[in-house]
Amino acid sequence: MPPGRPDSGAYPAPSIPPGGEDPDAVGRGEEALRRFHEEEDLDRVYDFRMLRGLWPHLRPHRHFLYGSSALLVVMALLGLGRPLVMRAALERFQQPDGAAMLTQFGLLLGALIVVEQALSFPQLYWLQIAGARAMADLRRQVFTFLHTRSMAFFDRTPLGRLVTRVTNDVDAIAEMFAMGALNAIGDLIRLVAIVAIMLSLDWKMSLFAFVAVPPVAVAVNWTRKRMRVAYREVRTKTARMSAFLNEQVSGIEVVQAYAREQQSERDFDEINYAYRGANTRAVVLDASLDAAIEMVGSVCIAAVLWYAGARTVSPDITFGTLFAFIAYLEMFFMPVRHLSARYTAVQSALAGAERVFQLMSSTDQDAEVRGDAAGDAVSLPEDWPSPDASAFAFNGVTFGYRPGMPVVHDIHLEARRGETMALVGPTGSGKTTLASLLLRLYDVADGDGQVDVLGRDVSKIPRNDLRSQFAVVPQDVFLFPGTVASNIAARDAEPDVERVRATLERIGALDLFEGREQGLDAPVVERGTNFSAGERQLIAFARALYRNPPLLLLDEPTANIDSDTETRLQRAMDVALEGRTALVIAHRLSTVRHADRVVVMHQGRIVEQGSHDELLELDGVYARLHRLQVAQQAIEERMDELVEPSSA
């Protein structure tokens, strides 16, 4: 990790507004990123206006929403008609010819039920289809957004939280559709219609029954507030658990090497028990609300029966009316329960939407969208790349990963076309930082110098176009799950197998990979752990040659490998350097012996530069490093000589 760079769990450093951007917009973005990193405010009431941010994703699928809403209204009306049919049947049954009419009323009631249930499938299906497609679009947008961020953004953003935003928070929004939250509209329609029907049946008995509404409203409101806090706490604990698991699995080698299993298990238990406690509180509140509403509803029905019994002498209450009234009274409490549950789902969705939109409104202190974000004004210059310009140049560049903590100081460096330039120096001297600036993984702040590639300031070149001019061979090669061929042809959806074979043959590695079972179709597991470090490096060299760019970045390409593999890699490097401009970050000075120029860095500054022989003659920092490595190599060779006879 370069010095001064914050680790992935750090909170964002104070922002330096990049030049050319609206300072107010940058301030708003940084405030959103600050809130994104803070613990969730469990007492916050989310604004329903947040749903407007979801509309652009729902709009392409609005015909499903409109159809679902129309069916919802029809279903609500059909459901409300059933007690009226029963009332008419009971009242007609009391008449002389009433028994003969029961069959017709039965068929009518059955038809209402069948039609209502038949409509429930397309209604819920269309609603969930709209939600699922909209959430797929939102996930894609968030994923694309993350691809456009600079490395500074990821340096100060915990990985677990990013994963939670793309999965758990979007899932919370999707849950709103899965639970049929749109059906809350139907519940409201039912409530209003039930109240109107009950008043029309018997307004006195209705007023008596509605005495139970205030206690129910108080219970619902009291429980709802606490459920909102409880469910948000559950989501916070879920995010914390996700981040912890990601951290532990990523660092499992260190955990096992330092025998930290028991400590990790204790830490997990603490998080897990906290999650269990939060989930238990939410479940208890949910169950309590259901029980309270059920109890109040039962008491209310009993009270209405008592009241109706006291009025039996009144001719305005018939048996059919009383039956219908009680049926509507039972139906009255069902939407109340549904609304409470759906309100929780909507609050959860709003909370997830807010966190997702906060993430997507955050800005990098690196002016990360100046070159390639959608809608950006910067476009690819017509005269780029310039045929007469130098390959790349650093003009007075000072840069640090945190404000006020520069890692490189006033760098002036220019590489000619076709030149192989090597950067050497101790760990932390700024070598990898310069390579990162060439690729615009980080941006230099205005006033701190300029980085040019092929004749243009890199901040004026869209990132994708800039990086298409480079191939990178890193020290720690990352391989994606797939095959050997698909990893070499990294940017091609369908690898050109013959081109892959020719590339491997050029670097003398075709026999190595074709000799494996399944050859170039040999599977690559996650991170390529089923290949040795040397094999992964060879795949990285082949990947660079397959891409065939004019500029090449090699970051410690032969570090930490055995001598036999180094011979293969040295051949691969020689082939890769043919006809290209290369920047080689070297640990073993033997790999830069034939470089056109060697640049020696120390504490973020260039202290020497020249050819290998010139620097040895200078007898400075490079010469001392060279002597140390020669002595170390001699010791290793002597150790090998001592070990070999004893082994025999």
XYZ file of C-alpha atoms in Angstrom:
648
model
C 0.000 0.000 0.000
C 1.500 3.390 -0.971
C 2.394 5.603 1.961
C -0.298 7.996 3.011
C -3.053 6.042 1.326
C -5.987 5.409 3.689
C -6.959 1.822 4.234
C -10.275 0.527 2.957
C -11.967 0.905 6.292
C -11.095 4.553 6.796
C -13.525 7.416 6.755
C -13.190 9.876 3.887
C -10.542 12.514 4.190
C -11.469 16.180 3.748
C -12.061 16.934 0.106
C -10.089 19.251 -2.124
C -12.483 20.531 -4.823
C -11.003 19.761 -8.250
C -10.530 22.596 -10.671
C -13.175 23.144 -13.261
C -16.002 21.740 -11.125
C -18.743 23.547 -9.296
C -17.492 23.866 -5.666
C -21.063 23.738 -4.375
C -21.734 20.519 -6.291
C -18.523 19.001 -4.993
C -19.479 20.039 -1.464
C -22.894 18.411 -1.818
C -21.315 15.247 -3.167
C -18.772 15.072 -0.366
C -21.536 15.633 2.199
C -23.442 12.707 0.651
C -20.333 10.543 0.856
C -19.802 11.577 4.497
C -23.373 10.555 5.348
C -22.872 7.335 3.398
C -20.056 6.401 5.770
C -21.890 7.351 8.964
C -23.953 4.919 10.983
C -27.575 5.027 9.955
C -29.769 7.399 11.926
C -32.335 4.959 13.278
C -34.786 7.700 14.225
C -34.891 9.317 10.802
C -38.255 9.408 9.041
C -37.703 8.916 5.348
C -39.426 11.240 2.939
C -41.831 9.595 0.540
C -40.474 11.979 -2.090
C -37.520 9.594 -2.225
C -39.778 7.356 -4.329
C -39.481 9.904 -7.125
C -35.887 8.797 -7.540
C -37.159 5.317 -8.392
C -39.528 6.527 -11.102
C -36.876 6.770 -13.873
C -36.234 3.056 -13.348
C -39.955 2.206 -13.191
C -40.984 4.342 -16.171
C -39.920 1.823 -18.871
C -42.106 -0.776 -17.134
C -45.014 1.520 -16.241
C -47.524 -0.439 -18.335
C -47.156 -3.284 -15.815
C -47.788 -0.840 -12.958
C -50.842 0.662 -14.664
C -52.296 -2.773 -15.369
C -51.631 -3.943 -11.804
C -53.263 -0.795 -10.374
C -56.370 -1.211 -12.534
C -56.792 -4.841 -11.477
C -56.255 -3.793 -7.862
C -59.246 -1.441 -7.972
C -61.415 -4.104 -9.604
C -60.396 -6.681 -6.969
C -61.166 -4.263 -4.128
C -64.654 -3.634 -5.487
C -65.320 -7.342 -5.995
C -64.235 -8.101 -2.433
C -66.484 -5.398 -1.038
C -69.484 -6.808 -2.907
C -69.481 -10.192 -1.143
C -71.115 -9.068 2.178
C -73.822 -7.217 0.239
C -74.623 -10.393 -1.720
C -74.822 -12.337 1.558
C -77.105 -9.665 3.046
C -79.458 -9.855 0.067
C -79.474 -13.666 0.220
C -80.308 -13.748 3.933
C -83.062 -11.181 3.627
C -84.570 -12.941 0.601
C -84.343 -16.279 2.426
C -86.787 -14.962 5.032
C -89.411 -14.472 2.299
C -91.715 -17.308 1.168
C -89.877 -18.030 -2.100
C -86.460 -17.211 -0.673
C -85.130 -20.762 -0.609
C -85.429 -21.033 -4.384
C -83.216 -17.961 -4.825
C -80.337 -19.265 -2.696
C -78.821 -21.117 -5.661
C -78.634 -17.930 -7.710
C -77.075 -15.985 -4.812
C -74.616 -18.827 -4.261
C -73.569 -18.783 -7.913
C -73.190 -14.996 -7.828
C -71.075 -15.152 -4.658
C -68.939 -17.936 -6.129
C -68.444 -15.937 -9.320
C -67.269 -12.904 -7.351
C -64.758 -15.017 -5.416
C -63.472 -16.841 -8.522
C -63.015 -13.637 -10.516
C -61.290 -11.882 -7.621
C -58.843 -14.731 -7.072
C -58.266 -15.120 -10.817
C -57.321 -11.455 -11.060
C -54.959 -11.660 -8.072
C -52.354 -13.608 -10.053
C -51.838 -11.143 -12.949
C -52.160 -8.209 -10.533
C -49.327 -9.381 -8.290
C -47.317 -10.814 -11.208
C -47.333 -7.521 -13.120
C -46.398 -5.598 -9.983
C -43.461 -7.865 -9.194
C -42.313 -7.979 -12.820
C -42.163 -4.175 -12.851
C -40.267 -4.165 -9.557
C -37.827 -6.907 -10.554
C -36.989 -5.269 -13.887
C -36.634 -1.824 -12.319
C -34.332 -3.185 -9.613
C -32.232 -4.997 -12.226
C -31.839 -1.651 -14.023
C -30.929 0.062 -10.741
C -28.328 -2.582 -9.858
C -26.805 -2.193 -13.321
C -26.675 1.581 -12.887
C -24.994 1.282 -9.469
C -22.503 -1.264 -10.848
C -21.681 1.015 -13.782
C -21.335 3.938 -11.378
C -18.762 2.004 -9.325
C -16.768 1.252 -12.478
C -16.325 4.977 -13.117
C -14.964 5.784 -9.654
C -11.301 6.536 -9.130
C -9.134 4.484 -6.794
C -9.325 7.270 -4.195
C -13.019 6.520 -3.815
C -12.351 2.843 -3.100
C -9.443 3.665 -0.791
C -11.760 5.420 1.621
C -14.912 3.343 1.099
C -15.268 0.017 2.949
C -15.857 -2.784 0.460
C -18.525 -4.413 2.637
C -20.660 -1.270 2.523
C -20.443 -1.070 -1.254
C -21.539 -4.696 -1.557
C -24.399 -3.992 0.866
C -25.574 -1.051 -1.255
C -25.694 -3.116 -4.440
C -27.329 -6.149 -2.789
C -29.116 -5.584 0.541
C -30.257 -2.001 -0.048
C -31.533 -2.687 -3.556
C -33.163 -5.857 -2.199
C -34.940 -3.710 0.417
C -36.454 -1.695 -2.421
C -37.363 -4.884 -4.290
C -39.038 -6.230 -1.143
C -41.511 -3.358 -1.367
C -42.750 -4.782 -4.663
C -42.532 -8.396 -3.480
C -44.829 -7.582 -0.546
C -47.211 -5.848 -2.890
C -46.732 -2.429 -1.291
C -48.710 -0.950 -4.170
C -51.625 -2.868 -2.687
C -51.640 -0.221 0.042
C -53.655 1.798 -2.488
C -56.193 -1.013 -2.530
C -56.217 -1.092 1.268
C -56.974 2.627 1.402
C -59.761 2.192 -1.154
C -61.210 -0.645 0.921
C -61.052 1.392 4.138
C -62.866 4.358 2.629
C -65.461 2.158 0.923
C -66.029 0.045 4.066
C -66.613 3.148 6.184
C -69.070 4.510 3.603
C -70.946 1.183 3.335
C -71.112 0.739 7.119
C -72.525 4.259 7.527
C -75.094 3.561 4.837
C -76.129 0.283 6.513
C -76.560 1.779 10.009
C -74.920 5.044 10.936
C -75.680 4.699 14.676
C -74.085 1.270 14.899
C -71.183 2.535 12.783
C -70.449 5.388 15.176
C -70.585 2.912 18.072
C -68.113 0.593 16.289
C -65.762 3.423 15.357
C -65.137 4.126 19.040
C -62.514 1.364 18.732
C -60.628 3.232 15.983
C -58.677 5.678 18.216
C -57.147 2.884 20.381
C -56.178 0.995 17.230
C -54.644 4.136 15.717
C -52.654 4.799 18.897
C -51.436 1.178 19.011
C -50.477 1.197 15.352
C -48.652 4.524 15.618
C -46.818 3.523 18.818
C -45.721 0.182 17.361
C -44.937 1.581 13.924
C -42.361 4.031 15.261
C -40.596 1.313 17.197
C -40.793 -1.129 14.304
C -39.178 1.431 12.028
C -36.254 1.751 14.449
C -36.068 -2.027 14.929
C -36.017 -2.859 11.227
C -33.425 -0.190 10.512
C -31.319 -1.639 13.293
C -31.658 -5.048 11.636
C -30.394 -3.596 8.348
C -27.494 -1.850 10.100
C -26.472 -5.100 11.800
C -26.811 -6.932 8.484
C -24.481 -4.455 6.774
C -21.989 -4.741 9.639
C -22.062 -8.537 9.423
C -21.561 -8.414 5.642
C -18.546 -6.125 5.997
C -17.054 -8.307 8.749
C -17.471 -11.527 6.753
C -15.929 -9.944 3.667
C -12.971 -8.757 5.724
C -12.434 -12.111 7.432
C -12.700 -14.212 4.272
C -10.366 -11.858 2.371
C -7.830 -12.054 5.192
C -8.277 -15.728 6.069
C -4.594 -16.434 5.426
C -3.538 -13.864 8.031
C -6.226 -15.071 10.469
C -4.922 -18.612 10.276
C -1.245 -17.639 10.247
C -1.632 -15.688 13.488
C -4.046 -18.211 15.044
C -6.777 -15.578 15.360
C -9.637 -18.016 14.735
C -10.986 -17.830 18.286
C -10.773 -14.031 18.396
C -12.517 -13.823 15.010
C -15.225 -16.178 16.230
C -15.745 -14.042 19.350
C -16.003 -10.924 17.185
C -18.480 -12.674 14.890
C -20.519 -13.901 17.853
C -20.802 -10.343 19.123
C -22.060 -9.114 15.753
C -24.282 -12.162 15.261
C -25.900 -11.853 18.696
C -26.483 -8.145 18.095
C -28.215 -9.039 14.827
C -30.272 -11.733 16.563
C -31.336 -9.284 19.270
C -32.368 -6.638 16.748
C -34.283 -9.210 14.701
C -36.027 -10.546 17.818
C -37.162 -7.042 18.808
C -38.571 -6.485 15.345
C -40.426 -9.819 15.355
C -41.867 -9.191 18.851
C -43.170 -5.789 17.826
C -44.657 -7.169 14.624
C -46.390 -10.016 16.476
C -47.601 -7.651 19.200
C -49.223 -5.351 16.688
C -51.043 -8.217 14.981
C -52.255 -9.531 18.325
C -53.390 -6.089 19.463
C -55.359 -5.424 16.286
C -56.902 -8.901 16.423
C -57.915 -8.401 20.044
C -59.421 -4.949 19.456
C -61.282 -6.271 16.411
C -62.761 -9.201 18.358
C -63.815 -6.941 21.248
C -65.345 -4.522 18.778
C -67.387 -7.284 17.110
C -68.596 -8.491 20.514
C -69.566 -4.943 21.442
C -71.501 -4.510 18.194
C -73.383 -7.752 18.827
C -74.271 -6.529 22.310
C -75.385 -3.168 20.922
C -77.432 -4.840 18.182
C -79.068 -7.109 20.764
C -80.097 -4.068 22.776
C -81.789 -2.677 19.660
C -83.684 -5.802 18.611
C -86.928 -4.048 19.255
C -86.010 -1.613 16.477
C -87.344 -2.703 13.071
C -84.466 -0.968 11.184
C -81.955 -3.742 11.969
C -82.520 -6.907 10.000
C -80.569 -10.117 10.338
C -79.030 -9.607 6.873
C -77.967 -6.069 7.726
C -76.380 -7.219 10.987
C -74.510 -10.016 9.188
C -73.214 -7.647 6.494
C -72.262 -5.051 9.104
C -70.206 -7.536 11.122
C -68.544 -8.818 7.920
C -67.533 -5.284 6.994
C -66.337 -4.665 10.545
C -64.031 -7.709 10.260
C -62.855 -6.494 6.881
C -62.162 -3.049 8.357
C -59.291 -4.294 10.531
C -57.627 -6.313 7.767
C -56.468 -3.259 5.739
C -55.240 -1.682 8.986
C -52.928 -4.657 9.583
C -51.866 -4.700 5.943
C -51.124 -0.979 5.901
C -48.961 -1.303 8.987
C -46.898 -4.129 7.466
C -46.639 -2.382 4.115
C -45.644 0.889 5.762
C -42.679 -0.943 7.287
C -41.759 -2.336 3.859
C -42.054 1.110 2.293
C -39.896 2.635 5.048
C -37.314 -0.078 4.482
C -37.413 0.602 0.747
C -37.052 4.348 1.304
C -34.099 3.753 3.606
C -32.459 1.558 0.977
C -33.231 4.065 -1.761
C -31.717 6.896 0.256
C -28.485 4.982 0.835
C -28.222 3.972 -2.818
C -28.899 7.517 -4.035
C -26.450 8.937 -1.467
C -23.783 6.657 -2.874
C -24.546 7.661 -6.452
C -24.572 11.379 -5.594
C -21.129 11.226 -3.945
C -18.134 12.655 -5.794
C -14.452 11.855 -5.684
C -11.962 14.456 -4.589
C -10.133 13.335 -7.768
C -12.646 14.895 -10.192
C -13.417 11.348 -11.094
C -16.094 12.050 -13.673
C -14.198 14.602 -15.707
C -13.265 12.162 -18.397
C -15.734 9.373 -18.875
C -18.982 9.740 -16.968
C -22.226 9.928 -18.893
C -23.134 13.484 -19.771
C -19.621 14.831 -19.187
C -18.530 17.673 -21.446
C -15.018 16.287 -22.011
C -14.660 14.341 -25.255
C -11.761 12.630 -26.991
C -9.478 15.230 -28.643
C -9.380 14.842 -32.419
C -5.574 15.242 -32.553
C -4.888 12.595 -29.916
C -2.684 10.632 -29.816
C -0.214 13.066 -31.315
C 2.358 11.287 -33.536
C 5.163 13.724 -32.655
C 4.665 13.994 -28.896
C 6.586 12.150 -26.225
C 5.138 8.915 -24.870
C 4.413 10.381 -21.461
C 5.611 13.193 -19.250
C 5.342 14.351 -15.645
C 5.550 18.126 -15.437
C 6.144 19.317 -11.874
C 3.805 16.701 -10.384
C 3.188 16.633 -6.641
C 0.643 14.151 -5.372
C -0.585 12.581 -2.135
C -3.360 10.183 -1.276
C -4.389 12.468 1.571
C -4.374 16.273 1.564
C -1.209 17.716 3.001
C 0.658 14.375 2.834
C 2.442 14.274 -0.566
C 3.889 10.969 -1.700
C 5.771 12.300 -4.732
C 7.303 15.771 -4.931
C 7.835 17.987 -7.988
C 8.404 15.162 -10.476
C 9.789 16.204 -13.870
C 10.161 13.195 -16.160
C 9.662 12.553 -19.876
C 9.794 9.290 -21.838
C 10.524 9.219 -25.561
C 8.597 7.020 -27.975
C 10.035 3.515 -27.958
C 12.063 4.101 -24.786
C 12.221 1.585 -21.960
C 12.324 3.509 -18.699
C 12.850 1.741 -15.398
C 11.838 3.079 -11.992
C 13.822 1.704 -9.079
C 14.005 2.574 -5.422
C 13.069 1.317 -1.986
C 9.496 0.427 -1.049
C 7.400 3.551 -0.543
C 9.495 5.786 -2.783
C 6.548 6.561 -5.109
C 7.209 4.265 -8.077
C 3.744 2.676 -8.240
C 2.131 6.046 -7.583
C 3.576 7.453 -10.842
C 2.197 4.478 -12.776
C -1.216 5.005 -11.176
C -1.216 8.657 -12.237
C -0.479 7.673 -15.852
C -3.578 5.465 -15.873
C -5.695 8.080 -14.075
C -6.409 5.685 -11.246
C -5.856 8.903 -9.307
C -5.947 12.509 -10.533
C -3.498 15.255 -9.803
C -5.158 18.274 -8.206
C -5.058 21.527 -10.176
C -1.951 23.507 -9.396
C 0.058 20.378 -8.512
C 1.497 19.763 -11.961
C 0.355 17.921 -15.051
C 0.623 14.395 -16.436
C 0.713 14.066 -20.236
C 0.261 10.915 -22.308
C 0.930 10.972 -26.055
C 0.824 14.752 -26.091
C -2.282 15.465 -23.977
C -3.058 16.222 -20.352
C -4.580 12.981 -19.044
C -7.348 14.900 -17.255
C -8.596 15.956 -20.727
C -8.720 12.375 -22.033
C -11.655 10.052 -21.262
C -10.411 7.275 -19.014
C -11.419 4.402 -21.282
C -9.657 5.965 -24.261
C -6.568 6.718 -22.187
C -6.314 3.187 -20.815
C -6.817 1.650 -24.256
C -3.285 2.888 -25.019
C -1.801 0.881 -22.138
C -1.286 -2.711 -21.137
C -0.431 -3.394 -17.512
C 1.467 -6.312 -16.011
C 1.068 -5.958 -12.239
C 3.103 -7.621 -9.530
C 0.031 -9.307 -8.041
C -1.844 -10.645 -11.049
C -5.621 -10.869 -10.727
C -7.244 -13.614 -12.764
C -10.988 -13.828 -13.260
C -12.971 -17.060 -13.057
C -13.097 -18.582 -16.530
C -10.415 -20.224 -18.659
C -6.804 -19.501 -19.537
C -7.884 -18.261 -22.963
C -10.613 -15.965 -21.618
C -8.176 -14.391 -19.151
C -5.602 -13.692 -21.861
C -8.270 -12.184 -24.135
C -9.599 -10.118 -21.212
C -11.631 -7.620 -23.227
C -13.032 -10.020 -25.826
C -16.375 -11.679 -25.228
C -15.270 -14.532 -27.509
C -11.492 -15.160 -27.306
C -9.621 -15.638 -30.575
C -8.007 -18.964 -29.694
C -5.493 -18.863 -32.540
C -4.402 -15.388 -31.517
C -4.089 -16.586 -27.904
C -1.922 -19.507 -29.051
C 0.291 -17.232 -31.156
C 0.704 -14.854 -28.221
C 1.745 -17.628 -25.842
C 4.113 -19.034 -28.439
C 5.842 -15.667 -28.805
C 6.698 -15.598 -25.091
C 7.664 -19.285 -25.036
C 4.810 -20.358 -22.771
C 2.516 -22.260 -25.141
C 3.900 -25.663 -24.153
C 3.466 -24.813 -20.460
C -0.278 -24.167 -20.743
C -1.157 -26.640 -23.491
C 0.532 -29.286 -21.394
C -2.108 -28.870 -18.711
C -5.257 -30.944 -18.763
C -7.819 -29.168 -21.004
C -5.054 -26.899 -22.338
C -6.156 -23.319 -22.978
C -9.643 -24.252 -21.771
C -8.256 -25.169 -18.356
C -10.526 -23.605 -15.738
C -9.316 -20.665 -13.658
C -10.772 -20.533 -10.163
C -11.349 -17.346 -8.201
C -8.185 -15.160 -8.223
C -6.357 -17.882 -10.170
C -5.200 -19.719 -7.077
C -4.945 -22.994 -9.054
C -1.974 -21.494 -10.935
C 1.469 -20.694 -9.594
C 2.664 -17.108 -9.236
C 4.902 -17.521 -12.278
C 2.087 -18.948 -14.404
C -0.144 -16.047 -13.442
C 2.602 -13.606 -14.441
C 2.976 -15.338 -17.812
C -0.774 -15.043 -18.368
C -0.484 -11.335 -17.526
C 2.310 -10.890 -20.103
C 0.259 -12.774 -22.693
C -2.735 -10.585 -21.863
C -0.627 -7.469 -22.478
C 0.699 -8.763 -25.819
C -2.768 -9.894 -26.908
C -4.008 -6.361 -26.392
C -1.032 -4.976 -28.374
C -1.005 -1.354 -27.126
C 1.754 1.227 -27.739
C 2.460 1.764 -24.018
C 3.367 -0.855 -21.440
C 3.452 -0.659 -17.632
C 5.313 -3.415 -15.792
C 5.037 -3.314 -12.007
C 7.648 -5.589 -10.353
C 7.108 -8.221 -13.096
C 9.717 -10.705 -11.822
C 9.449 -10.248 -8.055
C 9.023 -13.210 -5.718
C 9.515 -15.992 -8.276
C 12.064 -18.753 -8.740
C 14.994 -18.470 -11.139
C 13.558 -20.911 -13.724
C 10.307 -18.961 -13.950
C 12.281 -15.712 -14.029
C 14.018 -16.953 -17.188
C 10.656 -17.507 -18.849
C 9.381 -14.155 -17.658
C 12.528 -12.377 -18.819
C 11.931 -13.749 -22.316
C 8.282 -12.700 -22.106
C 9.346 -9.221 -21.009
C 11.850 -8.923 -23.852
C 9.121 -9.812 -26.354
C 6.654 -7.436 -24.750
C 9.098 -4.519 -24.898
C 9.728 -4.839 -28.639
C 8.565 -1.687 -30.415
C 6.822 -0.239 -27.364
C 7.345 2.469 -24.822
C 7.585 0.862 -21.415
C 7.701 1.974 -17.823
C 9.192 -0.826 -15.725
C 8.908 -0.715 -11.938
C 11.690 -3.025 -10.842
C 12.659 -4.750 -7.643
C 15.380 -6.941 -9.099
C 17.896 -4.629 -10.729
C 18.942 -7.459 -13.065
C 15.678 -6.921 -14.959
C 16.514 -3.296 -15.813
C 20.109 -3.809 -16.901
C 19.143 -3.256 -20.543
C 16.690 -0.399 -19.950
C 17.346 2.760 -21.948
C 17.093 4.809 -18.794
C 16.952 3.994 -15.098
C 15.254 6.506 -12.791
C 16.105 6.174 -9.112
C 13.525 7.398 -6.600
C 13.890 7.979 -2.898
C 11.261 9.409 -0.543
C 9.087 10.561 -3.432
C 11.819 12.375 -5.340
C 13.988 11.575 -8.336
C 17.554 11.390 -7.037
C 19.356 9.841 -10.029
C 18.737 8.884 -13.628
C 20.802 7.467 -16.448
C 21.710 4.109 -17.986
C 22.684 1.122 -15.862
C 26.392 1.625 -16.536
C 26.223 5.389 -15.997
C 24.594 4.971 -12.613
C 27.119 2.351 -11.509
C 29.889 4.734 -12.472
C 28.171 7.527 -10.531
C 28.449 5.357 -7.392
C 25.323 6.766 -5.791
C 22.066 5.300 -4.522
C 21.651 2.935 -7.492
C 25.207 1.632 -7.167
C 24.648 0.891 -3.475
C 21.373 -0.915 -4.203
C 23.135 -2.906 -6.917
C 25.952 -3.969 -4.604
C 23.456 -5.053 -1.958
C 21.525 -7.199 -4.435
C 24.687 -8.734 -5.878
C 25.836 -9.632 -2.355
C 22.415 -11.065 -1.540
C 22.417 -13.133 -4.729
C 25.881 -14.460 -3.891
C 24.678 -15.514 -0.437
C 21.658 -17.291 -1.936
C 23.848 -19.116 -4.456
C 26.248 -20.157 -1.680
C 23.301 -21.427 0.387
C 22.116 -23.477 -2.591
C 25.581 -25.010 -2.926
C 25.585 -25.960 0.751
C 22.076 -27.418 0.662
C 22.432 -29.507 -2.512
C 25.154 -31.935 -1.194
C 23.239 -32.554 2.040
C 20.078 -33.195 0.070
C 21.889 -35.748 -2.034
